Amino acid sequence: MSSDILCRSSSSPQRRCTLPSPGCWVPTAEAPVYFTLGTHGWGSPGSRGRASGGGIILEYEKGGELKTKSIDLLELSPKTDVDLLVKEIQKAEPLITASRTQQVKHLILRLQEKIGQQDHHKFYLFKVLRAHILPLTNVAFNKSGSSFITGSYDRTCKVWDTASGEELHTLEGHRNVVYAIQFNNPYGDKIATGSFDKTCKLWSAETGKCYHTFKGHTAEIVCLAFNPQSTLVATGSMDTTAKLWDVKSGEETLTLSGHSAEIISLSFNTTGDRLITGSFDHTVAVWDIPSGRKVHTLIGHRGEISSAQFNWDCSLVATASMDKSCRLWDALSGKCVATLTGHEDEVLDVAFDSTGQLVATASADGTARVYNAVSRKCIAKLEGHDGEISKICFNAQGTRLLTASSDKTSRLWDPHTGQCMQVLEGHMDEIFSCAFNYEGNIIITGSKDNTCRIWR
């Protein structure tokens, strides 16, 4: 819901602005400033930023140009001392003047209340979508959570309206399994699909039209990612290479060669100047973008890599491996800074929370673990599933973990205590994929039973 609020100030002209969250003009000597606060990421879909517990966006004019600046509230919780927090923000940010502290405090209190409510949210089954005629491979939300996509062995990707559960588009054209799918968040106007037919396709999320088919890989595409600017798509393939494609022209811009086995995981950092690729050759490569130069090879695992992720500030890389361990690496030096052990079988997935303070791992041993990224200690062991856990993810607020398992259930956990808060039951076969929306109040699960379930 957007708001249209005009606040008068003696030192700034009266102006009106429509933005995603309630806010108010803050006068400065240079230009008026508008600040907003929200729980589902920084700014509107056209602005760059991240999902988090919440944050303040400053929008201001400088030299006739609209500029934005964000203030992190990543550690905001129901227990935070708001008065102290407001003082710290005021000290650090000259754009926020003394006359506006009460308004900042009011907004932060509202956000704090919302975070507290989310902690106690119980999910109910909203809809079962007989989504595909064959098993699903992956599910993904757009940034706002208004729509989501499902990929399938039936060679299609489908676009769904979250609120109604109605199918919006079927993206047809691939000649084999559609395995990797993603929106170009935070924008959400494009979708990329990677297929076992060795191609990647780029689609309009609004119309379902296919813009480009990226051809060049010589084996199945199993992972893909948009860069944060949405100008490039990276694809990883069983042919041991990753390729970068220009979103506008549809041309290949780079081939990243160097792995000696299949690439099964890739991910950009939050600035888009680094890409990591995880391979069955037991290594992870760190690449400079756009030059394509290999900056580091992360060597140490004794088994295939299953997943590789950057934390938010790009200082750490987490890698999950079939060697039953997860490792943390210094992204700048390429040195291993910790080996996180404890699992009794292959580690199949790894995820950071939005602050980068927690690391969660999912294993074939049927358990998940949560580690403190600073102390490297295991702070919670998540036990309850009766089968391997193939997927794990935090909500944007960092207050819940979601797991998908071969035992046909998805579970919600408290990441700090390891307590299971809820079991999402009903699927008739193993669950491959699961996701939160950015608000943290809707979940989608995709299963081998050919269905997708919406929980809210």
Tab-separated table of C-alpha atoms in Angstrom:
chain	number	residue	atom	x	y	z
A	1	MET	CA	0.000	0.000	0.000
A	2	SER	CA	1.557	3.288	-1.030
A	3	SER	CA	1.015	6.496	0.871
A	4	ASP	CA	0.828	10.117	-0.234
A	5	ILE	CA	1.922	12.289	2.671
A	6	LEU	CA	2.761	15.983	2.641
A	7	CYS	CA	4.629	17.452	5.595
A	8	ARG	CA	5.206	21.160	5.683
A	9	SER	CA	8.521	22.642	6.681
A	10	SER	CA	9.527	26.257	6.900
A	11	SER	CA	12.870	25.566	5.254
A	12	SER	CA	11.616	23.493	2.319
A	13	PRO	CA	8.949	23.901	-0.341
A	14	GLN	CA	5.737	21.945	-0.103
A	15	ARG	CA	6.063	18.763	-2.142
A	16	ARG	CA	4.099	15.603	-2.582
A	17	CYS	CA	5.467	12.123	-3.192
A	18	THR	CA	4.089	8.585	-3.486
A	19	LEU	CA	6.297	5.903	-1.955
A	20	PRO	CA	5.830	2.361	-0.647
A	21	SER	CA	5.646	3.166	3.071
A	22	PRO	CA	4.476	5.952	5.368
A	23	GLY	CA	7.084	8.604	5.910
A	24	CYS	CA	7.723	12.288	6.128
A	25	TRP	CA	9.810	15.061	4.623
A	26	VAL	CA	12.985	15.947	6.463
A	27	PRO	CA	14.421	19.363	5.637
A	28	THR	CA	18.155	19.869	5.197
A	29	ALA	CA	20.125	22.895	4.130
A	30	GLU	CA	20.653	21.317	0.737
A	31	ALA	CA	17.322	19.756	-0.216
A	32	PRO	CA	14.218	18.116	1.169
A	33	VAL	CA	14.613	14.500	2.249
A	34	TYR	CA	11.949	11.826	2.387
A	35	PHE	CA	12.414	8.808	4.612
A	36	THR	CA	10.459	5.567	4.703
A	37	LEU	CA	10.591	2.491	6.844
A	38	GLY	CA	9.404	-0.983	5.953
A	39	THR	CA	9.652	-4.684	6.705
A	40	HIS	CA	10.082	-6.163	3.278
A	41	GLY	CA	13.237	-4.718	1.843
A	42	TRP	CA	14.749	-1.431	0.909
A	43	GLY	CA	12.574	0.827	-1.179
A	44	SER	CA	10.370	0.150	-4.156
A	45	PRO	CA	11.000	-2.477	-6.840
A	46	GLY	CA	12.945	0.099	-8.846
A	47	SER	CA	15.383	0.879	-6.068
A	48	ARG	CA	18.421	-1.155	-5.176
A	49	GLY	CA	18.576	-2.700	-1.767
A	50	ARG	CA	17.865	-5.721	0.288
A	51	ALA	CA	15.266	-7.478	2.297
A	52	SER	CA	15.889	-7.299	5.990
A	53	GLY	CA	14.253	-6.865	9.337
A	54	GLY	CA	13.579	-3.329	8.156
A	55	GLY	CA	15.320	-0.119	7.261
A	56	ILE	CA	15.049	3.585	6.664
A	57	ILE	CA	15.359	4.823	3.104
A	58	LEU	CA	16.396	8.431	2.664
A	59	GLU	CA	15.379	9.943	-0.650
A	60	TYR	CA	16.704	13.383	-1.441
A	61	GLU	CA	17.458	15.656	-4.359
A	62	LYS	CA	20.998	16.694	-5.154
A	63	GLY	CA	21.732	18.744	-8.244
A	64	GLY	CA	18.254	18.008	-9.594
A	65	GLU	CA	18.825	14.228	-9.265
A	66	LEU	CA	16.873	11.957	-6.951
A	67	LYS	CA	19.282	10.051	-4.723
A	68	THR	CA	18.692	7.368	-2.105
A	69	LYS	CA	20.529	6.329	1.006
A	70	SER	CA	19.626	3.446	3.299
A	71	ILE	CA	20.136	2.993	7.030
A	72	ASP	CA	20.340	-0.615	8.214
A	73	LEU	CA	18.060	-1.825	10.988
A	74	LEU	CA	19.151	-5.424	10.528
A	75	GLU	CA	19.351	-6.218	14.236
A	76	LEU	CA	16.007	-4.685	15.172
A	77	SER	CA	14.065	-7.100	17.369
A	78	PRO	CA	11.168	-6.888	19.818
A	79	LYS	CA	13.772	-6.420	22.603
A	80	THR	CA	15.695	-3.506	21.005
A	81	ASP	CA	15.936	-0.261	23.020
A	82	VAL	CA	14.341	2.109	20.483
A	83	ASP	CA	15.397	5.363	22.225
A	84	LEU	CA	19.029	4.264	22.138
A	85	LEU	CA	18.695	3.151	18.518
A	86	VAL	CA	17.220	6.513	17.456
A	87	LYS	CA	20.106	8.360	19.152
A	88	GLU	CA	22.634	6.176	17.310
A	89	ILE	CA	20.882	6.794	13.981
A	90	GLN	CA	20.835	10.560	14.593
A	91	LYS	CA	24.556	10.610	15.400
A	92	ALA	CA	25.438	8.646	12.270
A	93	GLU	CA	23.073	10.387	9.824
A	94	PRO	CA	23.123	14.193	9.475
A	95	LEU	CA	20.162	14.063	7.063
A	96	ILE	CA	17.920	13.257	10.038
A	97	THR	CA	17.436	16.421	12.066
A	98	ALA	CA	16.462	16.690	15.741
A	99	SER	CA	12.923	17.817	14.898
A	100	ARG	CA	12.248	14.490	13.184
A	101	THR	CA	13.421	12.087	15.887
A	102	GLN	CA	9.904	11.477	17.224
A	103	GLN	CA	8.676	10.508	13.765
A	104	VAL	CA	11.617	8.145	13.284
A	105	LYS	CA	10.935	6.635	16.708
A	106	HIS	CA	7.230	6.193	15.902
A	107	LEU	CA	8.000	4.344	12.672
A	108	ILE	CA	10.605	2.094	14.303
A	109	LEU	CA	8.151	1.210	17.100
A	110	ARG	CA	5.570	0.233	14.480
A	111	LEU	CA	8.104	-1.947	12.711
A	112	GLN	CA	9.192	-3.498	16.015
A	113	GLU	CA	5.561	-4.365	16.771
A	114	LYS	CA	5.179	-5.977	13.354
A	115	ILE	CA	8.316	-8.085	13.830
A	116	GLY	CA	6.928	-9.285	17.172
A	117	GLN	CA	3.652	-10.296	15.522
A	118	GLN	CA	5.470	-12.247	12.799
A	119	ASP	CA	7.266	-14.307	15.433
A	120	HIS	CA	3.923	-15.799	16.492
A	121	HIS	CA	2.427	-16.240	13.022
A	122	LYS	CA	0.880	-19.659	12.450
A	123	PHE	CA	0.630	-20.814	8.850
A	124	TYR	CA	-2.432	-22.473	7.365
A	125	LEU	CA	-2.854	-24.159	4.001
A	126	PHE	CA	-4.385	-21.579	1.654
A	127	LYS	CA	-4.358	-23.458	-1.633
A	128	VAL	CA	-3.121	-26.623	-3.323
A	129	LEU	CA	-2.151	-25.911	-6.914
A	130	ARG	CA	-2.222	-28.900	-9.264
A	131	ALA	CA	0.615	-27.031	-10.827
A	132	HIS	CA	2.203	-29.414	-13.309
A	133	ILE	CA	1.715	-32.829	-14.904
A	134	LEU	CA	5.167	-33.914	-13.668
A	135	PRO	CA	7.176	-33.182	-10.475
A	136	LEU	CA	8.258	-29.649	-9.599
A	137	THR	CA	11.931	-28.690	-9.541
A	138	ASN	CA	11.976	-25.234	-7.955
A	139	VAL	CA	9.782	-22.412	-6.667
A	140	ALA	CA	10.613	-18.692	-6.335
A	141	PHE	CA	8.856	-15.445	-5.337
A	142	ASN	CA	9.214	-12.017	-6.902
A	143	LYS	CA	10.404	-9.300	-4.506
A	144	SER	CA	7.012	-8.017	-3.420
A	145	GLY	CA	5.638	-11.560	-3.070
A	146	SER	CA	2.709	-10.715	-5.357
A	147	SER	CA	3.595	-13.553	-7.724
A	148	PHE	CA	5.728	-16.679	-7.803
A	149	ILE	CA	7.036	-19.198	-10.323
A	150	THR	CA	7.277	-22.979	-10.469
A	151	GLY	CA	9.605	-25.043	-12.660
A	152	SER	CA	8.882	-28.631	-13.614
A	153	TYR	CA	9.971	-31.834	-15.308
A	154	ASP	CA	7.030	-31.178	-17.678
A	155	ARG	CA	9.323	-28.679	-19.537
A	156	THR	CA	7.394	-25.576	-18.453
A	157	CYS	CA	7.625	-22.762	-15.937
A	158	LYS	CA	4.382	-21.310	-14.622
A	159	VAL	CA	3.718	-17.846	-13.183
A	160	TRP	CA	1.141	-17.607	-10.379
A	161	ASP	CA	-0.729	-14.851	-8.577
A	162	THR	CA	-0.018	-15.324	-4.857
A	163	ALA	CA	-3.198	-13.690	-3.525
A	164	SER	CA	-5.627	-15.772	-5.595
A	165	GLY	CA	-3.555	-18.831	-6.511
A	166	GLU	CA	-4.535	-18.259	-10.151
A	167	GLU	CA	-2.182	-19.198	-12.975
A	168	LEU	CA	-1.037	-16.078	-14.876
A	169	HIS	CA	1.207	-17.564	-17.570
A	170	THR	CA	2.682	-20.847	-18.758
A	171	LEU	CA	6.185	-20.297	-20.141
A	172	GLU	CA	6.517	-22.914	-22.877
A	173	GLY	CA	9.377	-23.540	-25.270
A	174	HIS	CA	12.000	-25.624	-23.493
A	175	ARG	CA	12.543	-29.145	-24.823
A	176	ASN	CA	13.526	-30.738	-21.533
A	177	VAL	CA	13.230	-30.319	-17.753
A	178	VAL	CA	13.021	-26.694	-16.517
A	179	TYR	CA	15.343	-26.932	-13.542
A	180	ALA	CA	16.619	-23.477	-12.518
A	181	ILE	CA	14.230	-20.509	-12.280
A	182	GLN	CA	14.541	-16.961	-10.983
A	183	PHE	CA	12.960	-13.506	-11.038
A	184	ASN	CA	15.251	-10.518	-11.625
A	185	ASN	CA	14.633	-9.215	-8.112
A	186	PRO	CA	14.280	-6.528	-6.891
A	187	TYR	CA	12.644	-5.480	-10.188
A	188	GLY	CA	10.550	-8.576	-10.813
A	189	ASP	CA	9.697	-7.800	-14.442
A	190	LYS	CA	11.771	-10.639	-15.960
A	191	ILE	CA	12.159	-14.374	-15.387
A	192	ALA	CA	15.069	-16.621	-16.366
A	193	THR	CA	14.633	-20.381	-16.844
A	194	GLY	CA	17.503	-22.850	-17.179
A	195	SER	CA	16.845	-26.246	-18.726
A	196	PHE	CA	18.275	-29.691	-19.289
A	197	ASP	CA	17.883	-28.794	-23.008
A	198	LYS	CA	21.168	-26.803	-22.550
A	199	THR	CA	19.496	-23.413	-23.032
A	200	CYS	CA	18.384	-20.567	-20.802
A	201	LYS	CA	15.382	-18.448	-21.721
A	202	LEU	CA	14.535	-14.896	-20.652
A	203	TRP	CA	10.844	-14.011	-20.305
A	204	SER	CA	8.613	-11.056	-19.529
A	205	ALA	CA	7.001	-11.643	-16.127
A	206	GLU	CA	4.078	-9.423	-17.156
A	207	THR	CA	3.182	-10.928	-20.532
A	208	GLY	CA	4.916	-14.328	-20.609
A	209	LYS	CA	6.683	-13.362	-23.850
A	210	CYS	CA	10.115	-14.932	-24.477
A	211	TYR	CA	12.732	-12.199	-25.058
A	212	HIS	CA	15.810	-14.348	-25.694
A	213	THR	CA	17.016	-17.937	-25.809
A	214	PHE	CA	20.626	-18.164	-24.625
A	215	LYS	CA	22.410	-20.945	-26.527
A	216	GLY	CA	26.010	-22.039	-26.034
A	217	HIS	CA	26.230	-24.592	-23.243
A	218	THR	CA	26.939	-28.178	-24.318
A	219	ALA	CA	25.195	-29.866	-21.363
A	220	GLU	CA	22.320	-29.314	-18.916
A	221	ILE	CA	21.919	-25.922	-17.200
A	222	VAL	CA	21.332	-26.563	-13.503
A	223	CYS	CA	21.791	-23.153	-11.838
A	224	LEU	CA	21.382	-19.494	-12.760
A	225	ALA	CA	21.312	-16.011	-11.259
A	226	PHE	CA	20.649	-12.407	-12.262
A	227	ASN	CA	23.192	-9.839	-11.155
A	228	PRO	CA	21.700	-7.246	-8.745
A	229	GLN	CA	21.534	-4.630	-11.514
A	230	SER	CA	19.521	-7.040	-13.701
A	231	THR	CA	21.834	-6.437	-16.662
A	232	LEU	CA	23.348	-9.934	-16.724
A	233	VAL	CA	22.221	-13.533	-16.299
A	234	ALA	CA	24.790	-16.116	-15.187
A	235	THR	CA	24.217	-19.799	-15.988
A	236	GLY	CA	26.038	-22.834	-14.608
A	237	SER	CA	26.151	-26.103	-16.490
A	238	MET	CA	27.084	-29.755	-16.329
A	239	ASP	CA	29.559	-28.891	-19.141
A	240	THR	CA	31.890	-27.496	-16.372
A	241	THR	CA	31.501	-23.860	-17.468
A	242	ALA	CA	29.498	-20.832	-16.404
A	243	LYS	CA	28.396	-18.235	-18.933
A	244	LEU	CA	27.252	-14.634	-18.628
A	245	TRP	CA	24.567	-13.256	-20.920
A	246	ASP	CA	23.519	-9.677	-21.644
A	247	VAL	CA	19.869	-9.221	-20.644
A	248	LYS	CA	19.239	-6.471	-23.198
A	249	SER	CA	20.964	-7.862	-26.301
A	250	GLY	CA	20.714	-11.576	-25.540
A	251	GLU	CA	24.408	-11.998	-26.391
A	252	GLU	CA	26.925	-14.094	-24.475
A	253	THR	CA	29.407	-11.780	-22.756
A	254	LEU	CA	31.719	-14.251	-20.952
A	255	THR	CA	32.536	-17.925	-20.573
A	256	LEU	CA	34.076	-18.816	-17.217
A	257	SER	CA	36.249	-21.914	-17.654
A	258	GLY	CA	38.449	-23.545	-15.047
A	259	HIS	CA	36.431	-26.184	-13.222
A	260	SER	CA	37.179	-29.829	-14.011
A	261	ALA	CA	33.653	-31.075	-13.242
A	262	GLU	CA	30.023	-29.948	-13.322
A	263	ILE	CA	28.999	-26.548	-11.891
A	264	ILE	CA	25.918	-26.998	-9.728
A	265	SER	CA	25.728	-23.733	-7.766
A	266	LEU	CA	26.415	-20.089	-8.535
A	267	SER	CA	25.686	-16.773	-6.921
A	268	PHE	CA	26.513	-13.067	-7.296
A	269	ASN	CA	27.539	-10.903	-4.371
A	270	THR	CA	25.278	-7.960	-3.529
A	271	THR	CA	27.263	-5.430	-5.540
A	272	GLY	CA	27.507	-7.643	-8.634
A	273	ASP	CA	31.296	-7.432	-9.034
A	274	ARG	CA	31.929	-11.026	-7.905
A	275	LEU	CA	30.427	-14.375	-8.873
A	276	ILE	CA	31.044	-17.686	-7.135
A	277	THR	CA	30.670	-21.088	-8.801
A	278	GLY	CA	30.508	-24.368	-6.862
A	279	SER	CA	31.503	-27.574	-8.594
A	280	PHE	CA	31.592	-31.346	-8.322
A	281	ASP	CA	35.404	-30.932	-8.549
A	282	HIS	CA	35.269	-30.122	-4.778
A	283	THR	CA	36.185	-26.454	-5.317
A	284	VAL	CA	34.500	-23.055	-5.470
A	285	ALA	CA	35.837	-20.394	-7.836
A	286	VAL	CA	35.518	-16.647	-7.185
A	287	TRP	CA	35.328	-14.616	-10.416
A	288	ASP	CA	35.716	-10.898	-11.034
A	289	ILE	CA	32.840	-9.405	-13.015
A	290	PRO	CA	32.865	-8.077	-15.706
A	291	SER	CA	36.478	-9.077	-16.546
A	292	GLY	CA	35.881	-12.805	-15.993
A	293	ARG	CA	39.228	-13.162	-14.208
A	294	LYS	CA	39.386	-15.923	-11.606
A	295	VAL	CA	40.279	-14.207	-8.317
A	296	HIS	CA	40.418	-17.247	-6.012
A	297	THR	CA	39.914	-20.985	-5.994
A	298	LEU	CA	38.569	-22.111	-2.630
A	299	ILE	CA	40.269	-25.461	-2.007
A	300	GLY	CA	39.710	-27.631	1.055
A	301	HIS	CA	36.535	-29.680	0.687
A	302	ARG	CA	36.960	-33.420	0.108
A	303	GLY	CA	33.646	-33.921	-1.650
A	304	GLU	CA	31.392	-32.345	-4.257
A	305	ILE	CA	30.058	-28.848	-3.542
A	306	SER	CA	26.279	-28.695	-3.163
A	307	SER	CA	25.794	-24.980	-2.498
A	308	ALA	CA	27.831	-21.748	-2.244
A	309	GLN	CA	26.564	-18.391	-0.927
A	310	PHE	CA	27.879	-14.909	-0.129
A	311	ASN	CA	26.789	-13.192	3.070
A	312	TRP	CA	25.181	-9.746	2.679
A	313	ASP	CA	28.252	-7.540	3.068
A	314	CYS	CA	30.242	-9.828	0.739
A	315	SER	CA	32.915	-10.506	3.389
A	316	LEU	CA	32.215	-14.241	3.726
A	317	VAL	CA	31.429	-17.177	1.467
A	318	ALA	CA	29.724	-20.294	2.864
A	319	THR	CA	30.113	-23.604	1.037
A	320	ALA	CA	28.211	-26.853	1.639
A	321	SER	CA	29.715	-30.161	0.590
A	322	MET	CA	29.095	-33.868	0.255
A	323	ASP	CA	32.061	-34.293	2.667
A	324	LYS	CA	29.561	-33.685	5.539
A	325	SER	CA	30.943	-30.216	6.307
A	326	CYS	CA	30.296	-26.554	5.637
A	327	ARG	CA	33.180	-24.107	5.320
A	328	LEU	CA	33.385	-20.349	5.745
A	329	TRP	CA	35.874	-18.425	3.611
A	330	ASP	CA	37.191	-14.880	3.693
A	331	ALA	CA	35.891	-13.524	0.385
A	332	LEU	CA	38.761	-11.055	-0.023
A	333	SER	CA	41.688	-13.378	0.696
A	334	GLY	CA	40.131	-16.695	-0.345
A	335	LYS	CA	41.332	-18.267	2.934
A	336	CYS	CA	39.208	-20.798	4.850
A	337	VAL	CA	38.327	-19.241	8.220
A	338	ALA	CA	36.182	-22.063	9.644
A	339	THR	CA	35.069	-25.630	9.058
A	340	LEU	CA	31.590	-26.218	10.478
A	341	THR	CA	31.220	-29.876	11.415
A	342	GLY	CA	28.675	-32.073	13.159
A	343	HIS	CA	26.554	-33.516	10.371
A	344	GLU	CA	26.707	-37.271	9.872
A	345	ASP	CA	25.925	-37.217	6.156
A	346	GLU	CA	26.211	-34.933	3.110
A	347	VAL	CA	25.440	-31.228	3.594
A	348	LEU	CA	22.939	-30.402	0.833
A	349	ASP	CA	22.247	-26.692	1.356
A	350	VAL	CA	23.541	-23.640	3.205
A	351	ALA	CA	22.037	-20.206	3.887
A	352	PHE	CA	23.012	-16.970	5.655
A	353	ASP	CA	20.480	-14.831	7.482
A	354	SER	CA	20.118	-11.248	6.204
A	355	THR	CA	22.637	-9.890	8.726
A	356	GLY	CA	25.269	-12.513	7.881
A	357	GLN	CA	25.522	-13.379	11.583
A	358	LEU	CA	23.940	-16.831	11.302
A	359	VAL	CA	24.667	-19.721	8.949
A	360	ALA	CA	22.200	-22.590	8.542
A	361	THR	CA	22.999	-25.973	7.015
A	362	ALA	CA	20.699	-28.760	5.781
A	363	SER	CA	21.851	-32.351	5.580
A	364	ALA	CA	21.028	-35.794	4.230
A	365	ASP	CA	21.242	-36.952	7.877
A	366	GLY	CA	17.753	-35.438	8.410
A	367	THR	CA	18.937	-32.568	10.599
A	368	ALA	CA	19.714	-28.904	10.110
A	369	ARG	CA	22.171	-26.854	12.140
A	370	VAL	CA	22.567	-23.157	12.901
A	371	TYR	CA	26.025	-21.687	13.514
A	372	ASN	CA	27.130	-18.266	14.703
A	373	ALA	CA	29.190	-16.886	11.794
A	374	VAL	CA	31.430	-14.903	14.161
A	375	SER	CA	32.151	-17.467	16.901
A	376	ARG	CA	31.779	-20.399	14.411
A	377	LYS	CA	29.937	-22.311	17.154
A	378	CYS	CA	26.828	-24.441	16.561
A	379	ILE	CA	24.026	-22.681	18.420
A	380	ALA	CA	21.095	-24.927	17.444
A	381	LYS	CA	20.462	-28.408	16.109
A	382	LEU	CA	17.151	-28.794	14.269
A	383	GLU	CA	15.829	-32.327	14.727
A	384	GLY	CA	12.463	-33.751	13.707
A	385	HIS	CA	12.498	-34.612	9.993
A	386	ASP	CA	12.388	-38.320	9.051
A	387	GLY	CA	14.305	-37.892	5.797
A	388	GLU	CA	17.023	-35.840	4.175
A	389	ILE	CA	16.661	-32.056	4.109
A	390	SER	CA	17.458	-30.687	0.661
A	391	LYS	CA	16.560	-27.020	1.154
A	392	ILE	CA	16.887	-24.464	3.949
A	393	CYS	CA	16.147	-20.721	4.031
A	394	PHE	CA	15.688	-17.878	6.518
A	395	ASN	CA	12.803	-15.454	6.400
A	396	ALA	CA	13.937	-11.909	5.623
A	397	GLN	CA	13.529	-10.918	9.261
A	398	GLY	CA	15.894	-13.687	10.433
A	399	THR	CA	13.358	-14.941	12.988
A	400	ARG	CA	12.407	-18.227	11.280
A	401	LEU	CA	14.032	-21.012	9.276
A	402	LEU	CA	12.167	-23.105	6.708
A	403	THR	CA	13.251	-26.612	5.661
A	404	ALA	CA	12.071	-28.937	2.877
A	405	SER	CA	12.470	-32.679	3.257
A	406	SER	CA	12.060	-36.038	1.555
A	407	ASP	CA	9.714	-36.986	4.452
A	408	LYS	CA	6.970	-35.026	2.577
A	409	THR	CA	6.930	-32.191	5.121
A	410	SER	CA	8.282	-28.695	5.444
A	411	ARG	CA	9.110	-27.383	8.915
A	412	LEU	CA	9.372	-23.957	10.533
A	413	TRP	CA	12.041	-23.461	13.193
A	414	ASP	CA	13.281	-20.885	15.653
A	415	PRO	CA	16.920	-20.454	14.526
A	416	HIS	CA	18.116	-19.394	17.984
A	417	THR	CA	16.648	-22.242	20.017
A	418	GLY	CA	16.283	-24.979	17.380
A	419	GLN	CA	12.654	-25.448	18.410
A	420	CYS	CA	10.266	-26.691	15.703
A	421	MET	CA	7.456	-24.133	15.582
A	422	GLN	CA	5.253	-25.814	12.982
A	423	VAL	CA	5.097	-28.800	10.631
A	424	LEU	CA	3.573	-28.110	7.195
A	425	GLU	CA	1.977	-31.421	6.219
A	426	GLY	CA	-0.100	-32.569	3.255
A	427	HIS	CA	2.216	-33.197	0.314
A	428	MET	CA	2.070	-36.773	-0.976
A	429	ASP	CA	5.758	-37.005	-1.949
A	430	GLU	CA	9.106	-35.422	-1.136
A	431	ILE	CA	9.407	-31.641	-1.088
A	432	PHE	CA	12.218	-30.295	-3.278
A	433	SER	CA	11.807	-26.573	-2.809
A	434	CYS	CA	10.377	-23.980	-0.428
A	435	ALA	CA	10.418	-20.201	-0.081
A	436	PHE	CA	9.242	-17.310	2.097
A	437	ASN	CA	7.928	-14.073	0.659
A	438	TYR	CA	9.793	-10.973	1.896
A	439	GLU	CA	7.102	-10.100	4.438
A	440	GLY	CA	7.643	-13.549	5.959
A	441	ASN	CA	3.892	-14.233	6.103
A	442	ILE	CA	3.486	-16.492	3.040
A	443	ILE	CA	5.286	-19.759	2.247
A	444	ILE	CA	5.291	-21.823	-0.939
A	445	THR	CA	6.365	-25.476	-1.116
A	446	GLY	CA	6.999	-27.489	-4.298
A	447	SER	CA	6.882	-31.270	-4.369
A	448	LYS	CA	7.535	-34.400	-6.393
A	449	ASP	CA	3.739	-34.944	-6.107
A	450	ASN	CA	3.324	-32.394	-8.963
A	451	THR	CA	1.705	-29.811	-6.682
A	452	CYS	CA	2.636	-26.497	-5.132
A	453	ARG	CA	1.090	-25.425	-1.852
A	454	ILE	CA	0.543	-21.857	-0.646
A	455	TRP	CA	0.634	-21.395	3.152
A	456	ARG	CA	-0.364	-18.142	4.841
